[in-house]
Coordinates of C-alpha atoms in Angstrom, one line a residue:
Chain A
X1 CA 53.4 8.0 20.3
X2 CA 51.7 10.8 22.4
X3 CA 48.8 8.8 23.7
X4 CA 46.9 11.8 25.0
X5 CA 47.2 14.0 21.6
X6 CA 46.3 10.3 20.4
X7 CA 43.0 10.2 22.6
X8 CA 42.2 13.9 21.8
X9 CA 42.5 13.4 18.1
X10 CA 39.8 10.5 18.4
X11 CA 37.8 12.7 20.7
X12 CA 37.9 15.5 18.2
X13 CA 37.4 13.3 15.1
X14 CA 34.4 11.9 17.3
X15 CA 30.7 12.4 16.2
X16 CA 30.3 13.7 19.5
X17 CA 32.1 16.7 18.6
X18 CA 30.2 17.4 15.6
X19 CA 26.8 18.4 17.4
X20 CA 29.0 21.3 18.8
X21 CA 30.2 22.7 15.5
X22 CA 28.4 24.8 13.5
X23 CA 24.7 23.4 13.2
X24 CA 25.6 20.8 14.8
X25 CA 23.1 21.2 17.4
X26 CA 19.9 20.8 15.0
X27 CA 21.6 17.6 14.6
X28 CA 20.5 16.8 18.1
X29 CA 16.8 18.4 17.7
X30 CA 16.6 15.8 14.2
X31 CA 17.6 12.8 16.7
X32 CA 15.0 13.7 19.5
X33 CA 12.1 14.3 16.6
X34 CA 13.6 10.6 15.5
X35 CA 12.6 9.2 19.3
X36 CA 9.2 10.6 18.8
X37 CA 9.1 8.7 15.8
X38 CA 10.2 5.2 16.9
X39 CA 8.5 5.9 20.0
X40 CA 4.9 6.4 18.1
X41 CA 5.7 3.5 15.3
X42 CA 6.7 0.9 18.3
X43 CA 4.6 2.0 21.3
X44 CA 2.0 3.7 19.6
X45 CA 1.5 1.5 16.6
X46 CA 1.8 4.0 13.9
X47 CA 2.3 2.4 11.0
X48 CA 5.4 0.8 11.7
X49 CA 6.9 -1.2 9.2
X50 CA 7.9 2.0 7.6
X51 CA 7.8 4.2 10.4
X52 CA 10.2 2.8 12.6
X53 CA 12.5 2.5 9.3
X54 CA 11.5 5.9 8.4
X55 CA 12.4 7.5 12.1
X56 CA 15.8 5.3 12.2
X57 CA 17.0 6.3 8.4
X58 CA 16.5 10.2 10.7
X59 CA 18.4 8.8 13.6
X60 CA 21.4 7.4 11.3
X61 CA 21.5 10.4 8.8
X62 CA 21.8 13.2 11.7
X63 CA 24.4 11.3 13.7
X64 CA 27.6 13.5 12.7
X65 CA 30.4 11.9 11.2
X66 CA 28.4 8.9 10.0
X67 CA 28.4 9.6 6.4
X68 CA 25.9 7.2 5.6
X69 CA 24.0 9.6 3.2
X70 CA 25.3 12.6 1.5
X71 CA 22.8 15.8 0.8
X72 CA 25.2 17.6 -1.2
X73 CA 26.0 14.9 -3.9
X74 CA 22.4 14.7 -4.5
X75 CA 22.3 18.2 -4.7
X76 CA 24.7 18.0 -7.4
X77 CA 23.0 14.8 -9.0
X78 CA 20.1 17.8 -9.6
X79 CA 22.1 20.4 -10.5
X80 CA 22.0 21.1 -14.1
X81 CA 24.9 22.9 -14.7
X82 CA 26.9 20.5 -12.4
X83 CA 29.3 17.8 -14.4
X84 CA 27.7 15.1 -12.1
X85 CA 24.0 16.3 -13.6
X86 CA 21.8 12.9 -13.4
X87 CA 25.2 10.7 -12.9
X88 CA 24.0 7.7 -10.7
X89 CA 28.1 6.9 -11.6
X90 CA 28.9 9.6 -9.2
X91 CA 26.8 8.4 -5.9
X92 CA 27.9 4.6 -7.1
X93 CA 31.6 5.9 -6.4
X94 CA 31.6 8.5 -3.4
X95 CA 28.1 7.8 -1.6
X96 CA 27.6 5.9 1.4
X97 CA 24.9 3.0 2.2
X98 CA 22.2 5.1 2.3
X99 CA 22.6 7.1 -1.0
X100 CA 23.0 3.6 -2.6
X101 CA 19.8 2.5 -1.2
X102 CA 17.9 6.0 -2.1
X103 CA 19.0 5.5 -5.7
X104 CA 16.0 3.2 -5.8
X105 CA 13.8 6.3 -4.6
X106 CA 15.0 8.2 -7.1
X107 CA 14.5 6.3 -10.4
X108 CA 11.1 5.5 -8.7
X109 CA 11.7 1.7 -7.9
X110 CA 10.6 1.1 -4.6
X111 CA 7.1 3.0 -5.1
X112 CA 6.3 1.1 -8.3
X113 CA 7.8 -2.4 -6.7
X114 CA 5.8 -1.7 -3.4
X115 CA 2.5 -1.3 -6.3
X116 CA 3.1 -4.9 -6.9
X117 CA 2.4 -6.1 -3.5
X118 CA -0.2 -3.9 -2.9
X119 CA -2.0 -5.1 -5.9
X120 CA -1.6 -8.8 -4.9
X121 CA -3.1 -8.2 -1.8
X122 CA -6.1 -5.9 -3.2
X123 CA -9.3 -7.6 -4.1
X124 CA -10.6 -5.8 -6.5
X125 CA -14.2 -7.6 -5.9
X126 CA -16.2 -5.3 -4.0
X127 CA -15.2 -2.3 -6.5
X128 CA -16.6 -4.6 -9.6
X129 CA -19.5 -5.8 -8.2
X130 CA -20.3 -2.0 -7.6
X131 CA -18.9 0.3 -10.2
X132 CA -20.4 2.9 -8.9
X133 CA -17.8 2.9 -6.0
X134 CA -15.5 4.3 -8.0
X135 CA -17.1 7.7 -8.3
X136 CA -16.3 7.9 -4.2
X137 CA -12.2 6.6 -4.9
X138 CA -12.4 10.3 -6.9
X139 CA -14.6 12.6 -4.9
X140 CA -11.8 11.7 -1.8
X141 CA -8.7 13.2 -4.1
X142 CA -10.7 16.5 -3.3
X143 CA -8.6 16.9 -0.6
X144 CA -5.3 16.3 -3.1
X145 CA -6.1 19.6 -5.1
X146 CA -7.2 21.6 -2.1
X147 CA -4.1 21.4 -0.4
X148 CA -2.2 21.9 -3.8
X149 CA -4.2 25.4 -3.9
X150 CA -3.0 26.3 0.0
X151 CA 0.3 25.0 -1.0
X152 CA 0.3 28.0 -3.4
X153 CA -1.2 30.0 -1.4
X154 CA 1.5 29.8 1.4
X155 CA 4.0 30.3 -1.1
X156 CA 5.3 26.7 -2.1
X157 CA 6.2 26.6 -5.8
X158 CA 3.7 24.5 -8.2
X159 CA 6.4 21.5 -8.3
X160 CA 6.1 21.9 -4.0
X161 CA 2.4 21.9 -3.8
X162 CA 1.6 19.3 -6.4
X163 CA 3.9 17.1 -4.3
X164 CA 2.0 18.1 -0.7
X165 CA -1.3 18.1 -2.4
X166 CA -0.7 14.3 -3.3
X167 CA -0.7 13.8 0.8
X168 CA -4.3 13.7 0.8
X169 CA -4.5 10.8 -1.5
X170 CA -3.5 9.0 1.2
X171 CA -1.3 7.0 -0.1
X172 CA 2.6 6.4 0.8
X173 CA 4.2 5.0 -2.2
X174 CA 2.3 7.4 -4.5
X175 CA 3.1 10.2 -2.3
X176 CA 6.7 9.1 -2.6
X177 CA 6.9 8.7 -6.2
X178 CA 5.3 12.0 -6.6
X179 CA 7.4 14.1 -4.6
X180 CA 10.7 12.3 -5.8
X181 CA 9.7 13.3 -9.6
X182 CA 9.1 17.1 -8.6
X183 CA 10.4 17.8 -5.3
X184 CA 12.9 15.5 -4.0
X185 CA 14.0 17.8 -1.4
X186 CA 10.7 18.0 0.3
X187 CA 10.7 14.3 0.4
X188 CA 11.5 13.9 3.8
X189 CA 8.3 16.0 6.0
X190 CA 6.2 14.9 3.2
X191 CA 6.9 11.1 3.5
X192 CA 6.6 11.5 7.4
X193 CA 3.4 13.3 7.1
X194 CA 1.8 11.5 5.0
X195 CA 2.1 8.1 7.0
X196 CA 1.6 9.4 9.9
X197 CA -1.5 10.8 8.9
X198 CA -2.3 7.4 7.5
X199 CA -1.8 6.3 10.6
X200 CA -4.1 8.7 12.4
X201 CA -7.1 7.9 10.1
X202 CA -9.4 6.4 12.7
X203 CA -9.0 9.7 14.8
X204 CA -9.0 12.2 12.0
X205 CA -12.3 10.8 9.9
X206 CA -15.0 9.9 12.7
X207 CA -15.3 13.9 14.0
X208 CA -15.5 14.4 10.0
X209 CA -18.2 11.7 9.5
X210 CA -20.6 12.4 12.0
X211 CA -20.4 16.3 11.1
X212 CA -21.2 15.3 7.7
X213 CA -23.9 13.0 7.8
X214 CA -27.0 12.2 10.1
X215 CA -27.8 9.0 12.3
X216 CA -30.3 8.0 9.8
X217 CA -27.5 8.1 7.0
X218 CA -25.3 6.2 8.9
X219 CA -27.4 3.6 10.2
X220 CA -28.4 2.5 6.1
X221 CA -28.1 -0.9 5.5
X222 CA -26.8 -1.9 2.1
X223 CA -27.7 -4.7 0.2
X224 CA -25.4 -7.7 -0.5
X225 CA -23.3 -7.1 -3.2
X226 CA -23.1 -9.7 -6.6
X227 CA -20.8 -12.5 -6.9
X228 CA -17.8 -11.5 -8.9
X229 CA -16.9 -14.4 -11.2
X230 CA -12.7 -15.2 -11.7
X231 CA -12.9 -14.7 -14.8
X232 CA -14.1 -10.6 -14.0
X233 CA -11.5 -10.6 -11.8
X234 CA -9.1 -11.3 -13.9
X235 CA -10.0 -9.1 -16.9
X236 CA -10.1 -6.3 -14.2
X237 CA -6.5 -5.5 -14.1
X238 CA -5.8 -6.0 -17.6
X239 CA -8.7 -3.5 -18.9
X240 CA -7.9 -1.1 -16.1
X241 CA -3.9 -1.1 -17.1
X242 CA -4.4 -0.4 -20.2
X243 CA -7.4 2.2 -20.3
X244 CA -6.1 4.4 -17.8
X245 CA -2.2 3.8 -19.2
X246 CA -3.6 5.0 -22.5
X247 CA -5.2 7.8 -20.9
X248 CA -2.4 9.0 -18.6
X249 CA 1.1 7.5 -19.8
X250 CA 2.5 9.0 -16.6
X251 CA 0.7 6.8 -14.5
X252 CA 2.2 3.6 -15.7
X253 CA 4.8 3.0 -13.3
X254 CA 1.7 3.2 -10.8
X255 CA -1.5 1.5 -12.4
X256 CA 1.0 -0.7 -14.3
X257 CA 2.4 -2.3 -11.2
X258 CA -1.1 -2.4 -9.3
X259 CA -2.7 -4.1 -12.1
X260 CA 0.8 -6.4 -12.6
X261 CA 0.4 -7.4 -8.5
X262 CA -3.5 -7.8 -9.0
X263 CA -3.3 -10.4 -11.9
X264 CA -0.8 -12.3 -10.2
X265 CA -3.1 -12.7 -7.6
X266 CA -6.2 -13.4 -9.7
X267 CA -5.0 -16.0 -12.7
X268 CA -4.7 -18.8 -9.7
X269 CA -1.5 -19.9 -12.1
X270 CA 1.0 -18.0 -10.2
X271 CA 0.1 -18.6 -6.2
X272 CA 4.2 -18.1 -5.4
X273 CA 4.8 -15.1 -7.5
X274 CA 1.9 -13.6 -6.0
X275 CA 3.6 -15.2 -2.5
X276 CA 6.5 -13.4 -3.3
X277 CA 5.4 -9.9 -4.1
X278 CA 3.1 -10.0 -1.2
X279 CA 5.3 -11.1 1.2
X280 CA 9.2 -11.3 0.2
X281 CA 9.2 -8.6 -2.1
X282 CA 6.8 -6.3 -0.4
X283 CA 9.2 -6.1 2.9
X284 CA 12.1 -5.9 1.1
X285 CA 11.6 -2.9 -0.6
X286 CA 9.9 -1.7 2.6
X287 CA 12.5 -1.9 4.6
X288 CA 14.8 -0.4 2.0
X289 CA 12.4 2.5 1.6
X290 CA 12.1 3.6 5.0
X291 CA 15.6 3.8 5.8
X292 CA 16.4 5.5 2.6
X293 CA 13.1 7.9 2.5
X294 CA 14.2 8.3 6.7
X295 CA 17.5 9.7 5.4
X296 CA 16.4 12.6 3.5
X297 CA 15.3 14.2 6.7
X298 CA 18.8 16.0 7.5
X299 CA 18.3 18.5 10.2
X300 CA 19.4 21.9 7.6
X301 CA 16.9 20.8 5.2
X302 CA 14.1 19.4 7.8
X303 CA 13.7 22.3 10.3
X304 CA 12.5 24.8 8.3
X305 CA 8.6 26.5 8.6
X306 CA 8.4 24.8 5.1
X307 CA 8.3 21.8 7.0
X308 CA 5.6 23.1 9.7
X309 CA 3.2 24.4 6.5
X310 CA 3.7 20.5 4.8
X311 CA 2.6 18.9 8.3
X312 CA -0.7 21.5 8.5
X313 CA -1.5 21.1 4.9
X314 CA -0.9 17.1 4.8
X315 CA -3.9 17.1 8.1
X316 CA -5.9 19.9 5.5
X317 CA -5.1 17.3 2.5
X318 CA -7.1 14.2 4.9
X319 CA -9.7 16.4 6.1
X320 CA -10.7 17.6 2.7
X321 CA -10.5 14.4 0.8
X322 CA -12.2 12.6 3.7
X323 CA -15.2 15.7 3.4
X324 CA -15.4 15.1 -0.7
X325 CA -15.7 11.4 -0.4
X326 CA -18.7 11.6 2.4
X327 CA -20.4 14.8 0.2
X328 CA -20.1 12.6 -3.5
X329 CA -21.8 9.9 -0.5
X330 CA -24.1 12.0 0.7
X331 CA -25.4 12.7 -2.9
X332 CA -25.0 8.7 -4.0
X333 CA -27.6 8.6 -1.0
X334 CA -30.6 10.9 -2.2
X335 CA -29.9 9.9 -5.9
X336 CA -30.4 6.2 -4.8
X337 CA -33.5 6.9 -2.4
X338 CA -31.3 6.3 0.6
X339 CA -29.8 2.8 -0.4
X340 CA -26.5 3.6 0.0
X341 CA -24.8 4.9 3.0
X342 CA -22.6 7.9 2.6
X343 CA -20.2 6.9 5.1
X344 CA -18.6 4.6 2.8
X345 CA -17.6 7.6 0.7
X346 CA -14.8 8.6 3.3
X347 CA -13.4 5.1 2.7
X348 CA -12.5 6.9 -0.7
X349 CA -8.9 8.1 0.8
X350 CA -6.9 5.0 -0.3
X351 CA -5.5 4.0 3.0
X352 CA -6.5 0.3 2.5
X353 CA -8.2 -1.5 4.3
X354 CA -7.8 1.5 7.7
X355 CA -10.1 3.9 5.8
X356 CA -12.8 0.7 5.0
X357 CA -12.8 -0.4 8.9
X358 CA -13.5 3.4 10.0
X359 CA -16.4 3.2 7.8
X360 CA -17.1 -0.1 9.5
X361 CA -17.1 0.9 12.7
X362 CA -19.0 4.0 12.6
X363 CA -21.6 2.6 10.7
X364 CA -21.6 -0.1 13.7
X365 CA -21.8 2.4 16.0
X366 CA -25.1 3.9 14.2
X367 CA -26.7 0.6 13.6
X368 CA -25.2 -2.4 15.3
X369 CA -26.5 -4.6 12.6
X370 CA -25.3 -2.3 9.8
X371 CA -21.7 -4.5 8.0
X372 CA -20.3 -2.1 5.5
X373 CA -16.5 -3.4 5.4
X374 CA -17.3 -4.9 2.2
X375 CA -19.3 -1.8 0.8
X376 CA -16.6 0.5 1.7
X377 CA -13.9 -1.5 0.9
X378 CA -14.9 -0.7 -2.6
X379 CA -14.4 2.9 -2.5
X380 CA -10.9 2.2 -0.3
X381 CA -9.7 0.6 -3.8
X382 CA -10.9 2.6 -6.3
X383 CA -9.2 5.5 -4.2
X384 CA -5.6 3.7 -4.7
X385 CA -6.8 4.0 -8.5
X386 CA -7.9 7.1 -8.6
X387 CA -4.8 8.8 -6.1
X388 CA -2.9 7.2 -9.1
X389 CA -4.4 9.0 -11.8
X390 CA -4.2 12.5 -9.4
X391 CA -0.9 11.4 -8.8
X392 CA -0.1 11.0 -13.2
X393 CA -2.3 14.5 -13.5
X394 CA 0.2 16.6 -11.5
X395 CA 3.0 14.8 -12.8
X396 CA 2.1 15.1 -16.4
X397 CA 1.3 18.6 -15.7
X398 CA 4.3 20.0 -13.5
X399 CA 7.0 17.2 -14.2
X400 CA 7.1 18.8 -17.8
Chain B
X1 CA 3.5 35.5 2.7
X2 CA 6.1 34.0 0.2
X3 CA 4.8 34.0 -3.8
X4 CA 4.6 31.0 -5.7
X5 CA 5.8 30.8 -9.6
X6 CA 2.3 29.9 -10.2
X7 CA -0.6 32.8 -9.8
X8 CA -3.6 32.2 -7.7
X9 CA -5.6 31.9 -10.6
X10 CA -3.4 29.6 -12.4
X11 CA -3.3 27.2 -9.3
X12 CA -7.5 27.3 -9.2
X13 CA -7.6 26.4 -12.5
X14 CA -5.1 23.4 -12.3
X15 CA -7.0 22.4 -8.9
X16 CA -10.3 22.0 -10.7
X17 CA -9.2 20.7 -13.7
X18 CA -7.0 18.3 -12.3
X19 CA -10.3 17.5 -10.3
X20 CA -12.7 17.2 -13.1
X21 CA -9.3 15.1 -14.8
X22 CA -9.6 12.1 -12.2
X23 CA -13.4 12.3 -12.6
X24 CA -13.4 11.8 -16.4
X25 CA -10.7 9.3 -15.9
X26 CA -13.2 7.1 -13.6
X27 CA -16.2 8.5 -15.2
X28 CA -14.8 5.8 -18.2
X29 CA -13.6 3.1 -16.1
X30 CA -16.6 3.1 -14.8
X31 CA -18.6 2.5 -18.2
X32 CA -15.8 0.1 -19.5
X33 CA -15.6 -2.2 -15.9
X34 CA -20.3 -2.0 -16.9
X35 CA -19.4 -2.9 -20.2
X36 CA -16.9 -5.8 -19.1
X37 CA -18.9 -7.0 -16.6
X38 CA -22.2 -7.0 -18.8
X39 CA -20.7 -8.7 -21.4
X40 CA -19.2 -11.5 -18.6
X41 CA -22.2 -11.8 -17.1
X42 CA -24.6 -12.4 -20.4
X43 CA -21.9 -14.8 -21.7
X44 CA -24.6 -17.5 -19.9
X45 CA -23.7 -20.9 -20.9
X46 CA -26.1 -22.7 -22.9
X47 CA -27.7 -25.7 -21.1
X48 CA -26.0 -28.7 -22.6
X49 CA -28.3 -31.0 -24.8
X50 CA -29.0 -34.1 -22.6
X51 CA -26.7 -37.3 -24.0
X52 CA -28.5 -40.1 -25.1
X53 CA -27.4 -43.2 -22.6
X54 CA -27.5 -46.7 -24.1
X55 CA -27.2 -48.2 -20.6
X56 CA -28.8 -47.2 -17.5
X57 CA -25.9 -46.3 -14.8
X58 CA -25.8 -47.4 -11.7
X59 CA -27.5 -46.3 -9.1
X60 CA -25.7 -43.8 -7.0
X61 CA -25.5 -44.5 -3.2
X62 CA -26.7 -41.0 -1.5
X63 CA -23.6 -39.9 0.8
X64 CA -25.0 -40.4 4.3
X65 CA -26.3 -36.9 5.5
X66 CA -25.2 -35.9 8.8
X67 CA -27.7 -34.4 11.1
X68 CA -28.5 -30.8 11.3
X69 CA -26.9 -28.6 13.7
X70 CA -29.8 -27.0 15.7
X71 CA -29.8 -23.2 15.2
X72 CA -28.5 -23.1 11.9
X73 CA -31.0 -21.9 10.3
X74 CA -31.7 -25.7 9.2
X75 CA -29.3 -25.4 6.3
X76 CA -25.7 -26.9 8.1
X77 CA -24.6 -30.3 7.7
X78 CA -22.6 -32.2 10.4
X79 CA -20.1 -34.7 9.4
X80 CA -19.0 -36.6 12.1
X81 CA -19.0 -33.2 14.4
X82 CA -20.8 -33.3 17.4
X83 CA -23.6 -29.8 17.8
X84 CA -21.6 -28.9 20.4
X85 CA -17.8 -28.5 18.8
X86 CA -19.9 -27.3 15.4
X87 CA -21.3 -24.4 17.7
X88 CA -17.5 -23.6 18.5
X89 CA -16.0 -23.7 15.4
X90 CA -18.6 -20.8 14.1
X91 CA -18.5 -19.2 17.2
X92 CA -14.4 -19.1 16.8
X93 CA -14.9 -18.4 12.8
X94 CA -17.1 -15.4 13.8
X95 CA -14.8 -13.9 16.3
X96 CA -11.9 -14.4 14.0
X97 CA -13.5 -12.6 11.1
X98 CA -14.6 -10.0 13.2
X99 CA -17.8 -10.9 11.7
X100 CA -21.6 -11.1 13.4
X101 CA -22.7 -14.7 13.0
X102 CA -26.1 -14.3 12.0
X103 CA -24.0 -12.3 8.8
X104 CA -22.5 -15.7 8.2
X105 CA -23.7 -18.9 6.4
X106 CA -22.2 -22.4 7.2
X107 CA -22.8 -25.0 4.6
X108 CA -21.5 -28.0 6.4
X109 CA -18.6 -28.6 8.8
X110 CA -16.8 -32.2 8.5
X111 CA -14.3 -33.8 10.6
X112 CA -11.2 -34.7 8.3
X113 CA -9.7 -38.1 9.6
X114 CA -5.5 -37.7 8.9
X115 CA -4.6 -41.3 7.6

């Protein structure tokens, strides 16, 4: 045995090798971006449960040599004149880990299963007490279909943009499910930008806020809202699953599993299934999400200027849903003689409960008396409703 | 600039509509949640007729009624909590909830013995 052709095999076999052939050096660029990640979901805070799983799926899929997720046999999974078109078969046998895991982004699992937890954590309360809180959950999508124009405008195709747009609903597993329907290979920026920007809420909104609105807007008091009774809350989920199921079939894996989460919270007959998809269930498919959603970001496919337009138009996407939610406020306000404050509009984004305590706090900061959690956490639902529905629009209209 | 398969007059179209689409969509939840909600809250029950009683109960013994914490707006009941510890626990509750305390109303706040 020659022990040093041995050792140089090993060292030529090595991963450390790989970052020297080819484009193997992006490799290297994908891992430092991956730092930056870990270092702002651990140090900084941002979101973390799925942005440290997010930036380590980055870190384990640009390692060379790893082989724990495999671009090209999804590339053939979506090619239609490949034999392996659609064959879930054909990752089962030759995929690693993480294409096993990202099966479950693909048929749209861990979104929908995510839904459920979200719904058993949502109280629906505030948004039934005031219905008219639901208007602000739509005027924030503005931003969805603004950046969908600029998508097209820079060139992205209308599969692309619908997917981007859906970044300024603010909402990760939408976002997700969206972008895996019409443009899984996008998945990867757009997943990172949309919850980072999530993440970035209480800096992006306030400049927003106060350039929209006046001090005597924001320093409104609103009145206390009605007692919800149990039985409201739990006809809520059911009506609301079925009307906007009938309206838009494509938004049943979303609204279905909301709804589904929220009545398990609500009947007070199922406290541990509600447990479990709060809790259990909810970090499961977390974890499993991250890493797999984390993985998509290969450095050929991420380090493109596609990527730098998804990051600018995700922070446009915010920006102009934040600015339709406080202009639909603004115009709640004079309708209503000035009794509700138009801050709680920009709650509309669905980033529940951040984009509520923004609202909070700068109506705080107006009024220190002024408590509009529970007025703005109205809107901050009805947004995760009515991303849903934006969400089932482009879907139904470019998934075709 | 790259060109989309969609033109830009195609995409405004789609941007709007899909616009004016989420609005319609919670235009109706909106009147079906009213609707719901009215019909809940108009579902009043009826006062139930008064039972005739053949024999007068017993008098019921009035639970002892603690003393009122001072500045409580004269509404709290102490249970075998001194003013002091009662100012603490809605001091603590407040702080927790993030909550101003004048925003807050304490019924009552009882000591519970473990047996």
């Amino acid at each position: 045995m020659n022990i040093l052709e041995t050792l140089k095999g090993l060292w030529m076999e090595s991963g450390f090798m790989g970052f020297f052939r080819g484009d193997g050096w992006k490799s290297l660029i994908m891992i430092a971006v991956a730092c930056v990640l870990l270092y702002l979901g651990i140090k900084k805070k941002f979101e973390p449960l799925l942005l440290v799983g997010i930036a380590f799926g980055c870190l384990l899929t640009n390692l060379p040599g790893a082989g724990l997720y495999h671009m090209e046999l999804w590339d053939t999974f979506l090619d239609e004149g490949s034999e392996f078109y659609h064959s879930y078969g054909h990752i089962l046998k030759e995929g690693g880990l993480i294409d096993i895991l990202y099966i479950g982004v693909k048929a749209g699992i861990y979104p929908s299963l995510i839904f459920i937890g979200v719904g058993a954590m949502t109280d629906f309360g505030p948004l039934i007490a005031n219905p008219k809180s639901f208007f602000l959950g739509a005027a924030a999508q503005f931003g969805v279909f603004f950046a969908f124009f600029g998508a097209i405008l820079l060139g992205f195709t209308g599969n692309e943009a619908a997917s981007i747009g859906i970044i300024g609903g603010a909402d990760g597993p939408t976002a997700i499910l969206t972008c895996t329907l019409l443009a899984p290979a996008l998945l990867g920026p757009i997943a990172i930008a949309a919850y980072s920007y999530m993440a970035l809420i209480p800096m992006i909104q306030p400049p927003i806020m106060r350039l929209l609105t006046t001090e005597k807007e924001r320093s409104v008091k609103m009145e206390q809202l009605r007692e919800v009774s149990k039985t409201e809350k739990i006809v809520f989920p059911i009506v609301v699953a079925g009307f906007v199921i009938l309206l838009l079939p494509s938004t049943a894996p979303l609204i279905g599993c909301l709804m589904f989460g929220n009545l398990l919270k609500e009947t007070g007959v199922t406290e541990r299934l509600s447990d479990v998809a709060q809790n259990a269930l909810m970090n499961i498919v977390t974890l499993f999400l991250g890493i797999s959603v984390g993985a998509t970001t290969v450095a050929s496919r991420f380090l493109t200027l596609n990527t730098l337009k998804i990051v600018a138009l995700g922070l446009i996407a915010f920006g102009f849903s934040t600015v339709g939610g406080l202009l639909i406020g603004k115009l709640m306000y004079k309708l209503s003689g000035g009794k509700i404050n138009p801050l709680i509009g920009a709650a509309g984004v669905s980033a529940v409960p951040m984009a509520a305590r923004v609202a909070q706090v700068e109506g705080q900061k107006a009024n220190p008396s002024n408590f509009l959690l529970m007025h703005a956490m109205g809107p901050n639902v009805a947004g995760v409703i009515g991303s849903a529905i934006a969400a089932g629009f482009l879907i139904k209209v470019f998934g075709a | 600039m790259a060109s989309s398969d969609m033109n830009i007059g195609d995409a405004l179209v789609t941007a709007v509509m899909g616009w004016g689409v989420v609005f319609l969509g919670i235009a109706l939840l909106v009147l079906l949640v009213v609707l719901v909600g009215k019909a809940m809250t108009a579902k009043k029950p009826a006062p139930a007729a008064p039972v005739p009683q053949r024999e007068k109960p017993a008098p019921v013994t009035p639970a002892p009624q603690g003393p009122k914490a001072p500045g409580a707006a004269g509404d709290l009941k102490l249970y075998d909590t001194p003013d002091r510890d009662a100012a603490m626990i809605m001091a603590i509750v407040a702080d927790e909830l993030k909550i101003p305390i004048n925003e807050l109303r304490f019924i009552s706040i009882k000591e519970v013995h473990k047996k």
